[in-house]
mmCIF file of C-alpha atoms in Angstrom:
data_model
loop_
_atom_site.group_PDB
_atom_site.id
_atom_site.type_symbol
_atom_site.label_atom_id
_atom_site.label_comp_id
_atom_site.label_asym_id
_atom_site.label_seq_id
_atom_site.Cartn_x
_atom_site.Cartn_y
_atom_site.Cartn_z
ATOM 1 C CA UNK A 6 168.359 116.076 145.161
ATOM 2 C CA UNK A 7 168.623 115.347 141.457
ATOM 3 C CA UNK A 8 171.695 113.269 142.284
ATOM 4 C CA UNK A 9 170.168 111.551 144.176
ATOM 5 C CA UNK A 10 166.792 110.512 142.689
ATOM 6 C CA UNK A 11 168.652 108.090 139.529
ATOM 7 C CA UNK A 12 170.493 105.724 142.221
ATOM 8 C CA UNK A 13 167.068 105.661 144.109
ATOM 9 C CA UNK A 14 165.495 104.481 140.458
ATOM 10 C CA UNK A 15 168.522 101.771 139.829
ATOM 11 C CA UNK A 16 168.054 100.556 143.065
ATOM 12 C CA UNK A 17 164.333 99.990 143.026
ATOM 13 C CA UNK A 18 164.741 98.800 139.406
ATOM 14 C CA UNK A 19 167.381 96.229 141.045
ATOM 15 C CA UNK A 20 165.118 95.220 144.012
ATOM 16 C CA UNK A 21 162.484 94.455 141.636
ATOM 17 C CA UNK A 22 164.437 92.746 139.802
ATOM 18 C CA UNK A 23 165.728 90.541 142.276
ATOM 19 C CA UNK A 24 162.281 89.963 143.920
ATOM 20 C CA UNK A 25 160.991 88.532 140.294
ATOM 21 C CA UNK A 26 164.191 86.211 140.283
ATOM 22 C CA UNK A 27 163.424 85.204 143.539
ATOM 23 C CA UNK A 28 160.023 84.628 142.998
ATOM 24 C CA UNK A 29 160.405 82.540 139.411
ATOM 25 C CA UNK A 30 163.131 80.415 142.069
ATOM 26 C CA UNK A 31 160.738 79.874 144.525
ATOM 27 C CA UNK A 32 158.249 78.826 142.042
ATOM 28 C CA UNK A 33 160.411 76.271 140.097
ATOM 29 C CA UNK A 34 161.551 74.798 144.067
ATOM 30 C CA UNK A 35 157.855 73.809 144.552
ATOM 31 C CA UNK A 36 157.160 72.284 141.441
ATOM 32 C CA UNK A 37 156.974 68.363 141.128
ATOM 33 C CA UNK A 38 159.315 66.129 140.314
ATOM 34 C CA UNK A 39 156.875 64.518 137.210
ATOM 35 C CA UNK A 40 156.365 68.614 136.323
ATOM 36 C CA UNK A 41 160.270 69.048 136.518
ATOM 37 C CA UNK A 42 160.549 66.441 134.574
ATOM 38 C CA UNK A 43 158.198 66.771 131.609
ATOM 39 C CA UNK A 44 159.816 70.722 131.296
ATOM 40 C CA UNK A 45 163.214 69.273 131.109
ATOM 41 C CA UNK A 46 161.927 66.443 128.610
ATOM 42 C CA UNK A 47 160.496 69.391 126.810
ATOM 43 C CA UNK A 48 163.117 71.404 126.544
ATOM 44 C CA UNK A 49 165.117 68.485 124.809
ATOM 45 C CA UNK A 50 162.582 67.466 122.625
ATOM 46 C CA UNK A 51 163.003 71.336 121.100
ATOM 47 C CA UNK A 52 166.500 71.484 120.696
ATOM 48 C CA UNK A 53 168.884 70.382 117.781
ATOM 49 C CA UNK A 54 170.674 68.030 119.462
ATOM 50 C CA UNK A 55 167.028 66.033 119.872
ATOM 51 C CA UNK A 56 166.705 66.519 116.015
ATOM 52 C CA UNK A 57 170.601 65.184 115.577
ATOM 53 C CA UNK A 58 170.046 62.115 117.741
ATOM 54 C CA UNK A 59 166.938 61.452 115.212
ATOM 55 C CA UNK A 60 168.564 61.440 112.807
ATOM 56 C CA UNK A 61 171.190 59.505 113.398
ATOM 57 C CA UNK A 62 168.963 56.897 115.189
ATOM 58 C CA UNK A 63 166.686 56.931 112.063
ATOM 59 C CA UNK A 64 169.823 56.519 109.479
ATOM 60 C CA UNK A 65 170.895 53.848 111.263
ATOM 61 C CA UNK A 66 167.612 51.683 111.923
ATOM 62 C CA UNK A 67 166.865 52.295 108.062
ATOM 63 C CA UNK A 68 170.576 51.341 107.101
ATOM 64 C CA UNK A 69 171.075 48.253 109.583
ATOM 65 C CA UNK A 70 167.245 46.852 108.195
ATOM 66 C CA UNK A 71 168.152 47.804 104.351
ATOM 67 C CA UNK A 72 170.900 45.320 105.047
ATOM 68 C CA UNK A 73 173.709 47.927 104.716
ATOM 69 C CA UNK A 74 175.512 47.386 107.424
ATOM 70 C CA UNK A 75 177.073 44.061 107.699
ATOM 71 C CA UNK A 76 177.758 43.474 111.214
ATOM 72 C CA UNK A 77 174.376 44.404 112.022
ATOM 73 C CA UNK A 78 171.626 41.723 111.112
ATOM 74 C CA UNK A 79 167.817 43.333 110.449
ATOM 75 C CA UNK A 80 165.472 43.186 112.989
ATOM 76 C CA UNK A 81 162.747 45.463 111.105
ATOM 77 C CA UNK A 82 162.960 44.889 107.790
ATOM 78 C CA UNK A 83 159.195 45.536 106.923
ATOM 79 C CA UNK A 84 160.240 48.879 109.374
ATOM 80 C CA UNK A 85 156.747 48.203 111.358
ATOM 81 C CA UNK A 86 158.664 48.743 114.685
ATOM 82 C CA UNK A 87 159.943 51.506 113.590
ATOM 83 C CA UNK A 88 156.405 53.171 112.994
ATOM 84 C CA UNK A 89 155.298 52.356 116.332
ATOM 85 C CA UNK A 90 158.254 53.250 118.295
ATOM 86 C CA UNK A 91 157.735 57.000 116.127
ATOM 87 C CA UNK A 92 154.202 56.462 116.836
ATOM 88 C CA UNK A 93 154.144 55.871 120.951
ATOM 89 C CA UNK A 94 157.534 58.818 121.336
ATOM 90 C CA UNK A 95 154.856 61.727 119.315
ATOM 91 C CA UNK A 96 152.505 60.443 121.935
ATOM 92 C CA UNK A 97 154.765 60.684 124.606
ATOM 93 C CA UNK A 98 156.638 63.871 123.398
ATOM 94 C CA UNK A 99 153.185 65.664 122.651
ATOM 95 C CA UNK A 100 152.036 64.764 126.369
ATOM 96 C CA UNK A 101 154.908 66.464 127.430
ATOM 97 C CA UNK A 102 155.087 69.676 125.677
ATOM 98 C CA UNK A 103 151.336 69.792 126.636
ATOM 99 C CA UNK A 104 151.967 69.380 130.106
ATOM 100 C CA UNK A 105 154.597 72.214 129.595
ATOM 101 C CA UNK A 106 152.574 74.637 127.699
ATOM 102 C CA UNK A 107 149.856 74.044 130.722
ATOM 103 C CA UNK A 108 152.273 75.085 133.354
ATOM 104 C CA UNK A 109 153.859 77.932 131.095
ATOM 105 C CA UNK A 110 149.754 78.795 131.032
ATOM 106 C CA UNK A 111 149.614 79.318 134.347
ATOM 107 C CA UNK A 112 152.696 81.639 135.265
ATOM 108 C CA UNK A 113 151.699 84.094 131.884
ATOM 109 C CA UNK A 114 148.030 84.454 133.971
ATOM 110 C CA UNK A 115 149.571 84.687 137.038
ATOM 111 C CA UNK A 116 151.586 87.546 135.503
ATOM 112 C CA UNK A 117 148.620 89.015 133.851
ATOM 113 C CA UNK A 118 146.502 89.511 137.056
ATOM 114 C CA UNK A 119 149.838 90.812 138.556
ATOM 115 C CA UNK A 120 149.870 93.377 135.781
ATOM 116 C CA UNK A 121 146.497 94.433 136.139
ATOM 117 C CA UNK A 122 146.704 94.774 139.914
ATOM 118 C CA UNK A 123 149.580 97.001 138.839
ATOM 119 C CA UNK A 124 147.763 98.839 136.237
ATOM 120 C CA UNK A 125 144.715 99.238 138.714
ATOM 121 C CA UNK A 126 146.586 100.143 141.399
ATOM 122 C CA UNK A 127 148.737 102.861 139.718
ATOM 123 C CA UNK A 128 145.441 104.591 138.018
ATOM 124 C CA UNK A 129 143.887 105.006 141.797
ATOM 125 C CA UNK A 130 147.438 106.609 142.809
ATOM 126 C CA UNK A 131 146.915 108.842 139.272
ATOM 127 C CA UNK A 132 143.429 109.357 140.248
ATOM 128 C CA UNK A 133 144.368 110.604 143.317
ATOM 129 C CA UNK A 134 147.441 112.824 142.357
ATOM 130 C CA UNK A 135 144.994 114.336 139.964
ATOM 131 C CA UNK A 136 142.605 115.553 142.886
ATOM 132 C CA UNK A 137 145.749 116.906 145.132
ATOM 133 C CA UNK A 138 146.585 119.114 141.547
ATOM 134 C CA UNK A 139 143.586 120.075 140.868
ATOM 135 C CA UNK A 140 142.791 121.177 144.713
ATOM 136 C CA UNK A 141 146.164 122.854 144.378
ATOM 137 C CA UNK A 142 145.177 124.765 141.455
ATOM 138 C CA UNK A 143 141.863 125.630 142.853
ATOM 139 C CA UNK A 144 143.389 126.837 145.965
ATOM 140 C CA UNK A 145 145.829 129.080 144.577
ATOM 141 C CA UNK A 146 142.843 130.051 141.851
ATOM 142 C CA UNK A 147 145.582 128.791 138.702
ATOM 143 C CA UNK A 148 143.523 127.629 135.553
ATOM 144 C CA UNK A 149 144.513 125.166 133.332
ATOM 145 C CA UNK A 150 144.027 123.756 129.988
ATOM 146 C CA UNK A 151 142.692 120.591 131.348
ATOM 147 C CA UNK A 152 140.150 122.398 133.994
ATOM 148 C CA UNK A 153 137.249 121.075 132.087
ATOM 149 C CA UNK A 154 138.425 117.640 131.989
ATOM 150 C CA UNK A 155 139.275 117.858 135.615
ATOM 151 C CA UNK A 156 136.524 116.314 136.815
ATOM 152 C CA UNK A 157 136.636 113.117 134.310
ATOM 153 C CA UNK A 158 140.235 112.737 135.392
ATOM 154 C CA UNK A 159 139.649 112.552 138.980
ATOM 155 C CA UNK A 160 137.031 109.842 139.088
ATOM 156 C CA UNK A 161 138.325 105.856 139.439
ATOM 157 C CA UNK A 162 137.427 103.758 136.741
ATOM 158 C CA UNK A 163 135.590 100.639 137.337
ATOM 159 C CA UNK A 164 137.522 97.509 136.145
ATOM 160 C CA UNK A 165 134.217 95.458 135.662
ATOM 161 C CA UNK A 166 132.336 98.710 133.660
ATOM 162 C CA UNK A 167 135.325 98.609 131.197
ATOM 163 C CA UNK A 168 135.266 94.896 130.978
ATOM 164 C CA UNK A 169 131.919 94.870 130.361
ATOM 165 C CA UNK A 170 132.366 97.490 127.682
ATOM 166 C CA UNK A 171 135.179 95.329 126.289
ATOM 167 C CA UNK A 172 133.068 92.079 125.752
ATOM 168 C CA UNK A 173 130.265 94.319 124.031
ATOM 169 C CA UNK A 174 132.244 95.365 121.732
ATOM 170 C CA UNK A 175 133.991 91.789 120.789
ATOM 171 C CA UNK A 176 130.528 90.450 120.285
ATOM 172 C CA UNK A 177 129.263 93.320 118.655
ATOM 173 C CA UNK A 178 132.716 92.697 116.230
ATOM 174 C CA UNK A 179 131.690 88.989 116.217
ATOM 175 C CA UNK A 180 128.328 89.231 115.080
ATOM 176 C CA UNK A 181 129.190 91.961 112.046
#
């Protein structure tokens, strides 16, 4: 049975695996065109190559309106276009990311009430493997260490109770 029990793990371990890379898929196949976009727009934006092209672009424009390159006559020399073409891409560019951090946002909650449902769900299956042992143990009149706590170990705990408990003691932090 040993034997067994490891490929059973890897295999659960690879069908959740494949259900979250299914699930991100499915996700990214809904989203909008304009949401696709500003991600993708994103993504460039924080990449070297998106500094590189700067740069070059910025070298240049300052070089042909300096006058240094010959072929090229200025069309900015004052370099006023320049500050508003900078000025209206960090608008653009900032709307994007922001757009992008909102939808990155959403998926991290979305995984956060996942894990909780987890984490609530796998306390009542404790909770309840705690009252088959200790039934067990009662029945075939074994003592334990932990008989005392027994009882405290057995009962569910109440999301909203320790929430509750959680914001008290923020505020009473906040207010000290």
């Amino acid at each position: 049975m040993n034997g067994q029990h490891p490929a059973d793990m890897r295999s659960v371990l690879q069908q959740n695996i494949q259900a979250l890379v299914d699930h991100r898929r499915q996700q990214e196949e809904h989203q909008g065109v304009q949401v696709r976009i500003a991600g993708i727009i994103s993504r460039f934006a924080g990449s070297m190559p998106f500094v590189y092209l700067h740069l070059a672009i910025l070298v240049a424009w300052i070089l042909a309106n300096l006058g240094l390159i010959p072929a090229v006559p200025a069309w900015d020399p004052t370099f006023v276009i320049l500050a508003m073409v900078a000025s209206v891409e960090a608008i653009f560019l900032s709307t994007f990311v922001l757009i992008n951090q909102n939808r990155m946002a959403e998926h991290s909650e979305r995984r956060a009430e996942l894990d909780l449902q987890i984490s609530l769900l796998n306390e009542h299956e404790t909770t309840r493997l705690i009252e088959m042992v200790a039934a067990l143990t009662e029945r075939l009149n074994v003592s334990t260490p932990a008989d005392q706590e027994l009882p405290q170990l057995a009962e569910n705990v109440d999301p909203r109770q320790v929430m509750t408990e959680i914001q008290q003691a923020s505020g009473d932090q906040e207010k000290s």
